[in-house]
CSV table of N, CA and C in Angstrom, one decimal:
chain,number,residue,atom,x,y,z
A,1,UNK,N,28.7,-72.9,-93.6
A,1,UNK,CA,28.1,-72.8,-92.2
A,1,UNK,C,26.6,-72.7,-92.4
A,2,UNK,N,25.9,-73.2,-91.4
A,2,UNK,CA,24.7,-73.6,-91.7
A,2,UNK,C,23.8,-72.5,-90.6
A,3,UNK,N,22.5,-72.1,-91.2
A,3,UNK,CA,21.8,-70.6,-90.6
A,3,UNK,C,22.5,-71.1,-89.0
A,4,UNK,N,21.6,-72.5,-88.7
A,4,UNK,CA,21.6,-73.0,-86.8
A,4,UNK,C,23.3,-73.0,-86.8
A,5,UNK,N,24.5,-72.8,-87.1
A,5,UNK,CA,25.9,-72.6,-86.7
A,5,UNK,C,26.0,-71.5,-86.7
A,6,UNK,N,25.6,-70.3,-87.7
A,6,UNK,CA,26.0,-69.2,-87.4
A,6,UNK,C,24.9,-68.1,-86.5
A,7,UNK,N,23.9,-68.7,-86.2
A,7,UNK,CA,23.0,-68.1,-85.0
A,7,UNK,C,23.2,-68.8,-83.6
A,8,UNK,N,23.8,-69.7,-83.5
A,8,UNK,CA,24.5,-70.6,-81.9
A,8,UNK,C,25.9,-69.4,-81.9
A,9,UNK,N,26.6,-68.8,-83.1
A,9,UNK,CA,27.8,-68.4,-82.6
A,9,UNK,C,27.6,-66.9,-81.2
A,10,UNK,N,26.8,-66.5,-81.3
A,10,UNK,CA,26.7,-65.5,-80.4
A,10,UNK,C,25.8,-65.9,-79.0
A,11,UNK,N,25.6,-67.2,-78.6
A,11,UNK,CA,25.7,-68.0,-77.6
A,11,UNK,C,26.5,-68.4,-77.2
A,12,UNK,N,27.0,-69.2,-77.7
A,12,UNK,CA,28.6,-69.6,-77.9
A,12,UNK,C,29.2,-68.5,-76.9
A,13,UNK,N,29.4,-67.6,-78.0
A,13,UNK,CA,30.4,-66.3,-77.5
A,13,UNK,C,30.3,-65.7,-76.0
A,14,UNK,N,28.7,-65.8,-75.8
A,14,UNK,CA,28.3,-65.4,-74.7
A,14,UNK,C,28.2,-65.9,-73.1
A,15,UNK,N,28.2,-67.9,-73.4
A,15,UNK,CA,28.6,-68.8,-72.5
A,15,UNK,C,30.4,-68.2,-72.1
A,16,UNK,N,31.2,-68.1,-73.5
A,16,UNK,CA,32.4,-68.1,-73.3
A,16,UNK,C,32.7,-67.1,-72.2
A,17,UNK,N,31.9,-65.5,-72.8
A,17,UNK,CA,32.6,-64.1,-72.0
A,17,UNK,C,32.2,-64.4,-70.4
A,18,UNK,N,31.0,-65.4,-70.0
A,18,UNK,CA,30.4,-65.7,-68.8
A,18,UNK,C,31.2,-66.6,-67.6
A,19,UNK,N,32.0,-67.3,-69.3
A,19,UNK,CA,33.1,-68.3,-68.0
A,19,UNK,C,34.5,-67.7,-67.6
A,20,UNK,N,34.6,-66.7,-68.6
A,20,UNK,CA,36.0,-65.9,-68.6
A,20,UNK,C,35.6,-64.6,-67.5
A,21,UNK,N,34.1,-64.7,-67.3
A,21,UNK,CA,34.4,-63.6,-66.2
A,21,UNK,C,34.1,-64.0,-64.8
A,22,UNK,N,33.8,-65.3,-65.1
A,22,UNK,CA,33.7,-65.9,-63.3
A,22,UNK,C,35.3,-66.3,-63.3
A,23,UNK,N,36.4,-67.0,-64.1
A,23,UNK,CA,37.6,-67.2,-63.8
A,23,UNK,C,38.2,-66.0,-63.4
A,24,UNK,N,37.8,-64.3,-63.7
A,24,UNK,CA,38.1,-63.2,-63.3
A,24,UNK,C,37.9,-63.4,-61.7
A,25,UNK,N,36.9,-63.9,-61.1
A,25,UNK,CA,36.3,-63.9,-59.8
A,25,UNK,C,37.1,-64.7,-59.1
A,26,UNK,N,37.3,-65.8,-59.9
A,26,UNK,CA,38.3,-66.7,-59.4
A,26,UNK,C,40.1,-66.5,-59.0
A,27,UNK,N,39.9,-65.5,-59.7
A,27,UNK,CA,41.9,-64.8,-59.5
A,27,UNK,C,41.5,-63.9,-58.4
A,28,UNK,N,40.3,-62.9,-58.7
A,28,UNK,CA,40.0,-62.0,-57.3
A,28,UNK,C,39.7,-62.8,-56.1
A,29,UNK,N,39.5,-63.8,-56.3
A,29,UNK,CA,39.2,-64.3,-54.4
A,29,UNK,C,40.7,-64.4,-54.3
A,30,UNK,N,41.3,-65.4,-55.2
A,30,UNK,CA,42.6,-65.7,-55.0
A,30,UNK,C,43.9,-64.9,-54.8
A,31,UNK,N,43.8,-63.6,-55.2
A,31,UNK,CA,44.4,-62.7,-55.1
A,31,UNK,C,44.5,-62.2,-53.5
A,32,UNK,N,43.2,-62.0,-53.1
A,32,UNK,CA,42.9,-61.3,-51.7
A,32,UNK,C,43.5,-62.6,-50.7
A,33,UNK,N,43.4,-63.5,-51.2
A,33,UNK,CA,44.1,-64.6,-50.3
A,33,UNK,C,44.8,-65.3,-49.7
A,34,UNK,N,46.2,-64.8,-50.9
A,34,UNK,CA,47.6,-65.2,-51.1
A,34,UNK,C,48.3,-64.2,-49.9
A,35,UNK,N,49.2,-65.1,-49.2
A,35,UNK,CA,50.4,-64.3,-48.6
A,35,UNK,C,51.0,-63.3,-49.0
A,36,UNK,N,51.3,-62.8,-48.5
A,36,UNK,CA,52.4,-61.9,-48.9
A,36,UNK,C,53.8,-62.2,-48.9
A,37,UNK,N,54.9,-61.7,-49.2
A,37,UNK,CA,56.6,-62.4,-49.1
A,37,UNK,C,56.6,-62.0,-47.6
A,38,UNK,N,57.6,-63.4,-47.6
A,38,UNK,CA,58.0,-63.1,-46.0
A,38,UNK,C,59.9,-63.0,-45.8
A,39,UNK,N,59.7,-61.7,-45.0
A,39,UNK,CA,61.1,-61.3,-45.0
A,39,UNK,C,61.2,-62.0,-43.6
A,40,UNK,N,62.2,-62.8,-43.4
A,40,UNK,CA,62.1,-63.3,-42.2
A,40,UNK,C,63.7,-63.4,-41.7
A,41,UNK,N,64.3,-62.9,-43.0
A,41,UNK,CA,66.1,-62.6,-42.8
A,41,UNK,C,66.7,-64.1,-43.1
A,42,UNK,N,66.2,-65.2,-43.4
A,42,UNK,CA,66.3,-66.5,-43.7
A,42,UNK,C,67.1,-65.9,-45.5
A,43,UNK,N,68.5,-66.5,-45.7
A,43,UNK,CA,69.1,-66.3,-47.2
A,43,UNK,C,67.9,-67.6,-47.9
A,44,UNK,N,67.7,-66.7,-49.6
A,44,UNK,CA,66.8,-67.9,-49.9
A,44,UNK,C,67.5,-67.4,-51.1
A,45,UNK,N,66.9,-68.9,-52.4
A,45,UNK,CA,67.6,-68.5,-53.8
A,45,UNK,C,67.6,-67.6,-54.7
A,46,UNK,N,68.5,-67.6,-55.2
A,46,UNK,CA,68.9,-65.8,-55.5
A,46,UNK,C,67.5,-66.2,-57.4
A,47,UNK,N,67.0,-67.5,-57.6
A,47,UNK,CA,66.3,-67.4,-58.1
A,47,UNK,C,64.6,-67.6,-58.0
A,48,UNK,N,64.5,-67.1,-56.7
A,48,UNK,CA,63.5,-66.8,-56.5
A,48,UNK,C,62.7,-65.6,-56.7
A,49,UNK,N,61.4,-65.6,-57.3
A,49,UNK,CA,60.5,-64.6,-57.4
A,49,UNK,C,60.4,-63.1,-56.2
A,50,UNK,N,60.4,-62.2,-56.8
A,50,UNK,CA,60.6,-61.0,-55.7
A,50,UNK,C,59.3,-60.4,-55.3
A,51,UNK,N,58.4,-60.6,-56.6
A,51,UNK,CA,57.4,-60.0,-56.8
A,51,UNK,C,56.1,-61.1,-55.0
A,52,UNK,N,55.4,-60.2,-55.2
A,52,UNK,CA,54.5,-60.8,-53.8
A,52,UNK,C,53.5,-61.6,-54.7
A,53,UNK,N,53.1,-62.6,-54.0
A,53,UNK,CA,52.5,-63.9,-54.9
A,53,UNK,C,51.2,-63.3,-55.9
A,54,UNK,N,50.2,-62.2,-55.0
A,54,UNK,CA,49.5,-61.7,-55.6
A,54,UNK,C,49.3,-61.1,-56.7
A,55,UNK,N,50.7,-60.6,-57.3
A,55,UNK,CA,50.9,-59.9,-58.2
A,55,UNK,C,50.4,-60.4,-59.3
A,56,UNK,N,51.1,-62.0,-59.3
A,56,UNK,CA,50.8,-62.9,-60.4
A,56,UNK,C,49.5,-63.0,-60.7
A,57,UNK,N,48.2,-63.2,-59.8
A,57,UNK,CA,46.9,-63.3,-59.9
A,57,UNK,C,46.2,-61.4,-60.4
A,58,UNK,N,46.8,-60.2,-60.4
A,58,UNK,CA,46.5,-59.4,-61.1
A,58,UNK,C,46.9,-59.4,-62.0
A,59,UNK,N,48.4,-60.1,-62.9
A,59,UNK,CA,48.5,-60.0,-64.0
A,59,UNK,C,47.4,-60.7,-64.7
A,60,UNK,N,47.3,-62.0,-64.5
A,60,UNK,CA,46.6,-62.6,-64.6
A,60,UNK,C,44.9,-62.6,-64.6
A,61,UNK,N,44.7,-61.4,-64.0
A,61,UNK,CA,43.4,-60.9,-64.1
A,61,UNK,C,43.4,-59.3,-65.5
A,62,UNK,N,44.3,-58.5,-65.5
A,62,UNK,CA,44.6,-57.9,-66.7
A,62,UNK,C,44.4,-58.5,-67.7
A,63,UNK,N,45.3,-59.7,-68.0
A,63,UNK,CA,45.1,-60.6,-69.5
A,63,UNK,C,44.0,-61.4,-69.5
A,64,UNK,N,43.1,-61.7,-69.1
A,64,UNK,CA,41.7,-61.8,-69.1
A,64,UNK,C,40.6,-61.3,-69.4
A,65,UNK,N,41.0,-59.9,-68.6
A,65,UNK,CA,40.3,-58.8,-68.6
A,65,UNK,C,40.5,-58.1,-70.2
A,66,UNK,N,41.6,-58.1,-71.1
A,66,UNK,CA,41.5,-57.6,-71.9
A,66,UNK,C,41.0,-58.5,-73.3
A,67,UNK,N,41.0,-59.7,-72.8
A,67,UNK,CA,40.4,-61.0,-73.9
A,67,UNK,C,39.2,-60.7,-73.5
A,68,UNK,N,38.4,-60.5,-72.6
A,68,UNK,CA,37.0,-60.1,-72.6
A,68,UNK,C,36.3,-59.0,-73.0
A,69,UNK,N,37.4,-57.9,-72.8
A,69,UNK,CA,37.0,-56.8,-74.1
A,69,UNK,C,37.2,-56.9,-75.4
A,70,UNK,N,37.5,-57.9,-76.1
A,70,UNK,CA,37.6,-58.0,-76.9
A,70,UNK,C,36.6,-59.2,-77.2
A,71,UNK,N,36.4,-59.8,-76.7
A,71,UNK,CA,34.8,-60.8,-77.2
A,71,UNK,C,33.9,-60.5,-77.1
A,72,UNK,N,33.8,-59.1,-75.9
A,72,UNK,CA,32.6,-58.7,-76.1
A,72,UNK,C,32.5,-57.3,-76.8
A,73,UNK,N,33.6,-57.2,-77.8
A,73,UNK,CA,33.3,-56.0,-79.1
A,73,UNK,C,33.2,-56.5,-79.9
A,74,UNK,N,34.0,-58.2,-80.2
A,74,UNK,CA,33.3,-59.0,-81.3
A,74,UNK,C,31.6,-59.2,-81.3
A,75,UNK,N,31.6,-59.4,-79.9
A,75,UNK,CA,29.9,-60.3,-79.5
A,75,UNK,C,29.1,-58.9,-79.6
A,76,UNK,N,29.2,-57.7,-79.8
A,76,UNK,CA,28.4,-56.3,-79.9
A,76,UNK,C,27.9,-56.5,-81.3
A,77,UNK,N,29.2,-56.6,-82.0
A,77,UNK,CA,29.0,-56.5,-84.1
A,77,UNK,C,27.9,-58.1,-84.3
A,78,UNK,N,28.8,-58.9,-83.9
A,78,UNK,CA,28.5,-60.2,-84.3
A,78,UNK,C,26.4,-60.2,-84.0
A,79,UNK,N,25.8,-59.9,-82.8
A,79,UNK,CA,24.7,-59.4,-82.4
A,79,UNK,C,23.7,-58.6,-83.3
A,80,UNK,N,24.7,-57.7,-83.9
A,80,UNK,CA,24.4,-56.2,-84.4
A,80,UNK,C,23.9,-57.2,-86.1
A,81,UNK,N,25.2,-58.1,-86.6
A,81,UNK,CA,24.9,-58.6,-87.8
A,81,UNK,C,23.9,-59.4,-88.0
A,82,UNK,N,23.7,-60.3,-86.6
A,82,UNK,CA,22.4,-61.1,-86.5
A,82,UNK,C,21.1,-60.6,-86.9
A,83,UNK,N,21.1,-59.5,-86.2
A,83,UNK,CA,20.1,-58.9,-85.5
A,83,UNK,C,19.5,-58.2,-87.6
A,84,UNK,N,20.4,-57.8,-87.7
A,84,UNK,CA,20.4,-57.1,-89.1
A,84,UNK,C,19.7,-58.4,-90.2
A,85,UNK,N,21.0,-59.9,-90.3
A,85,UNK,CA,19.7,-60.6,-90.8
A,85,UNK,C,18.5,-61.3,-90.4
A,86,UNK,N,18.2,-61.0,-88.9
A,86,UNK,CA,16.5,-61.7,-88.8
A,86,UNK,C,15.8,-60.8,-89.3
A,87,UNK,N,16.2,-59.1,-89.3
A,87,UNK,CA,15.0,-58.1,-89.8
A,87,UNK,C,15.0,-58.6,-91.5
A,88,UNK,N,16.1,-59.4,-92.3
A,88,UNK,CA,15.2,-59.5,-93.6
A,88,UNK,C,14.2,-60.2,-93.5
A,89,UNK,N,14.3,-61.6,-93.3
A,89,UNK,CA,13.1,-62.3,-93.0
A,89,UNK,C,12.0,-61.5,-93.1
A,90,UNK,N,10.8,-62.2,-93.7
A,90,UNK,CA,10.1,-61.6,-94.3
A,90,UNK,C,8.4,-61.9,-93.0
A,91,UNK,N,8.5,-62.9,-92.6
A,91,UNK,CA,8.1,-63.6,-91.4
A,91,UNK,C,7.9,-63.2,-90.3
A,92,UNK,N,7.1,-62.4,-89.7
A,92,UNK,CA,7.1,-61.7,-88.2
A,92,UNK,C,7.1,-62.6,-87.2
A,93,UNK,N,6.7,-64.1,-87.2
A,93,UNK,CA,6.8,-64.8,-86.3
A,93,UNK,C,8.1,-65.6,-86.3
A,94,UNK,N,8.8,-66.1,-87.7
A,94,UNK,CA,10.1,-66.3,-87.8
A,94,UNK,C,10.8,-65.3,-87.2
A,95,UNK,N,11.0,-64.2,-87.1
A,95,UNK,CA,12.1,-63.0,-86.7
A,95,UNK,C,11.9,-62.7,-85.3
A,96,UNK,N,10.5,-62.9,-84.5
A,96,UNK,CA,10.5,-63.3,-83.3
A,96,UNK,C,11.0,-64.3,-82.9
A,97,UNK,N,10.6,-65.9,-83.4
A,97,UNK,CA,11.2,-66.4,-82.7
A,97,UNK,C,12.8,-66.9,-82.6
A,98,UNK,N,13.3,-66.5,-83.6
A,98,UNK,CA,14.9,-66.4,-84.1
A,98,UNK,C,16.0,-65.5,-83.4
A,99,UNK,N,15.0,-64.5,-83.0
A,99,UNK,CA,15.2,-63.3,-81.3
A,99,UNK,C,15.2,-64.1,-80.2
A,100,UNK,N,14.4,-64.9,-80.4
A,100,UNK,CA,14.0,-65.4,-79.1
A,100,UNK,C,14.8,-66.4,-78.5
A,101,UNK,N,15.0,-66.9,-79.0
A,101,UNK,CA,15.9,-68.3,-79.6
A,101,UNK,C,17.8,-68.0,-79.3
A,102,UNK,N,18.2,-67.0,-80.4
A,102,UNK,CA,19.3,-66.7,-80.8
A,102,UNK,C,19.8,-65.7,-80.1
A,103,UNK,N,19.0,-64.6,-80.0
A,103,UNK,CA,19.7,-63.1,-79.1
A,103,UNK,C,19.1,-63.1,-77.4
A,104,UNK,N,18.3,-63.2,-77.5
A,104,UNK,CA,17.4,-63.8,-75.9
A,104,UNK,C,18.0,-64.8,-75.2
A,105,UNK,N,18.0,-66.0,-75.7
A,105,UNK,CA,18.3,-67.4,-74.9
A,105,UNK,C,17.4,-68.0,-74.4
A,106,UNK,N,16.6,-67.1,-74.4
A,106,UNK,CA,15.2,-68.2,-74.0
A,106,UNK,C,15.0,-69.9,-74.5
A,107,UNK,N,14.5,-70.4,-73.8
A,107,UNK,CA,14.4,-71.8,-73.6
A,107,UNK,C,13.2,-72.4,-74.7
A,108,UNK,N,12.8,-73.3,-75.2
A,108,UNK,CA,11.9,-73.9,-76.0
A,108,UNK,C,10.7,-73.8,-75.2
A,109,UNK,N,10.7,-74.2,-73.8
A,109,UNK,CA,9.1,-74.0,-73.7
A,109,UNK,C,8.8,-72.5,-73.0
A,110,UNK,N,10.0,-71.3,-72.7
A,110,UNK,CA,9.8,-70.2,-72.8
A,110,UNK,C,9.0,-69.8,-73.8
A,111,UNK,N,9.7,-70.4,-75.4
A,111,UNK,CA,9.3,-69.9,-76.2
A,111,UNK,C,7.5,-70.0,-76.8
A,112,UNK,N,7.7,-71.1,-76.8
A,112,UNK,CA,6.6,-71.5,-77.0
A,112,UNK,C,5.1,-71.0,-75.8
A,113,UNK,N,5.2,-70.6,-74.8
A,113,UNK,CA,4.6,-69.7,-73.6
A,113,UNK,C,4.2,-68.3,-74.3
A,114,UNK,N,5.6,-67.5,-74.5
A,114,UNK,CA,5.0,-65.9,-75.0
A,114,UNK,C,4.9,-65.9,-76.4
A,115,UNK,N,5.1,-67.3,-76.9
A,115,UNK,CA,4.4,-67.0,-78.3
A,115,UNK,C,3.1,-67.8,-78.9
A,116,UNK,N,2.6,-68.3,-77.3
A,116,UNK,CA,1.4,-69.0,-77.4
A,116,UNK,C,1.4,-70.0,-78.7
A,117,UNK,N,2.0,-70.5,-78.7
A,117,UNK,CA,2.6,-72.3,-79.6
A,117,UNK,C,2.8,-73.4,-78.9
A,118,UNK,N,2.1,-74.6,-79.8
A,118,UNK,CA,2.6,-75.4,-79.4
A,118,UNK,C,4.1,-76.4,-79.4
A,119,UNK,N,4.4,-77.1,-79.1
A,119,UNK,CA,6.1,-77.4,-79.2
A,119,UNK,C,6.3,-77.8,-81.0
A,120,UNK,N,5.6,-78.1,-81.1
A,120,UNK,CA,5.5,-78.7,-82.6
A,120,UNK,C,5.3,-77.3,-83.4
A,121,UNK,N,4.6,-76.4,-83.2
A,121,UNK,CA,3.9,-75.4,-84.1
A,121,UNK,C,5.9,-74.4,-83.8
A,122,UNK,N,6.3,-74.0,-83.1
A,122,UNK,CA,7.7,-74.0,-82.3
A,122,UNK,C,8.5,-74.1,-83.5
A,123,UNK,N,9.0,-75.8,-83.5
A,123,UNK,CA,9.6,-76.3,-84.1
A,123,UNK,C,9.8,-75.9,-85.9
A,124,UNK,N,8.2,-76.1,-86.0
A,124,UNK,CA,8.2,-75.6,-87.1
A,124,UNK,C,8.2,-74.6,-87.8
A,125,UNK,N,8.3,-73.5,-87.4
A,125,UNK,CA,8.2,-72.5,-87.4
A,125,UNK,C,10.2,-72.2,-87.2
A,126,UNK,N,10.3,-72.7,-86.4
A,126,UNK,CA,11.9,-72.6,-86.2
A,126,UNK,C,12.5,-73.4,-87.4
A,127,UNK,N,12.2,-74.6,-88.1
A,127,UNK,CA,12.6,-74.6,-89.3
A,127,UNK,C,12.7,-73.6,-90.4
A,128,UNK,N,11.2,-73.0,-90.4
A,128,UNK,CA,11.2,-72.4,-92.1
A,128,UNK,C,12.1,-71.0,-91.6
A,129,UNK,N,12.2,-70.5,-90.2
A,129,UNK,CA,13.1,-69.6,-89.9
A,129,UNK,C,14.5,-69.9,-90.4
A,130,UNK,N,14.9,-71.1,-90.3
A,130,UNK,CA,16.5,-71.3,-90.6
A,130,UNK,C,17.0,-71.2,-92.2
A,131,UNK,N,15.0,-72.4,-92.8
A,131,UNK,CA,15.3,-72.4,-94.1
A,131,UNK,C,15.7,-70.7,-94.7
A,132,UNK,N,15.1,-69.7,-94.6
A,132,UNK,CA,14.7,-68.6,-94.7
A,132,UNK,C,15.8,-67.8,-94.7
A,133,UNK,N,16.9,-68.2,-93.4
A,133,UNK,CA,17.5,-66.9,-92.9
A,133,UNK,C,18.5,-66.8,-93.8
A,134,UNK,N,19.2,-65.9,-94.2
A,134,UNK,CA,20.4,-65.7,-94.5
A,134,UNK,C,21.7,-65.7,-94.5
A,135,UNK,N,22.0,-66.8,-94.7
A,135,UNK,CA,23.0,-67.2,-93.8
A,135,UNK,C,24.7,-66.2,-95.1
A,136,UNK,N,25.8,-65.7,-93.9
A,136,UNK,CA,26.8,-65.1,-95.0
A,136,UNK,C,27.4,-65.7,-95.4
A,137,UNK,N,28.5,-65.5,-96.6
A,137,UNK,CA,29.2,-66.5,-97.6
A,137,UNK,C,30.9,-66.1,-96.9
């Protein structure tokens, strides 16, 4: 794995917990939405569902809900380990901008703004950061 694959993984991670929690938003609208059973005295199949449709959309918000605690106790350590190797770097402008970049999300010409750089000066600088970092075995 290469420094830039294992410093995208806690972006990655974090786009992920962001889409798994608007699909959470997505079951709660859906949930508040749904019918409820209708007893209307009409015989219906004895294999039909008993449970009220909504139900299904809180299970379904539970098992979600607990895949997201769980990527975001991976994405705490995972953060925690990053964070651990930019402080070796020896580089105070490498370990900024590798924060900036990797744990932040800031954008290239964010970066280049609060670190008063040019896109090029950036760039290169974001190389010898990668050359540098530590990547684990």
């Amino acid at each position: 794995m290469t420094a830039k694959e294992y410093l995208n993984q806690a972006r990655h991670l974090d786009a992920l917990i962001n889409c798994r929690l608007r699909e959470i938003d997505y079951w709660r609208d859906l949930s508040s939405s749904v019918s409820g059973m209708r007893f209307d005295g009409m015989p219906h199949s004895p294999n039909r569902p008993t449970d009220a449709p909504f139900v299904r959309c809180l299970e379904k918000i539970d098992e979600i809900q607990r895949s997201v605690e769980e990527k975001v106790a991976y994405l705490i350590r995972l953060r925690d380990e990053i964070n651990a190797r930019i402080d070796m770097l020896d580089n105070h402008e490498e370990q900024v901008l590798l924060r900036y970049r990797y744990i932040d999300g800031f954008t290239w010409e964010e970066i280049e703004s609060m670190m008063n750089v040019s896109e090029r000066t950036a760039f290169r600088i974001h190389g010898n950061a990668l050359a540098h970092f530590p990547v684990p075995d």
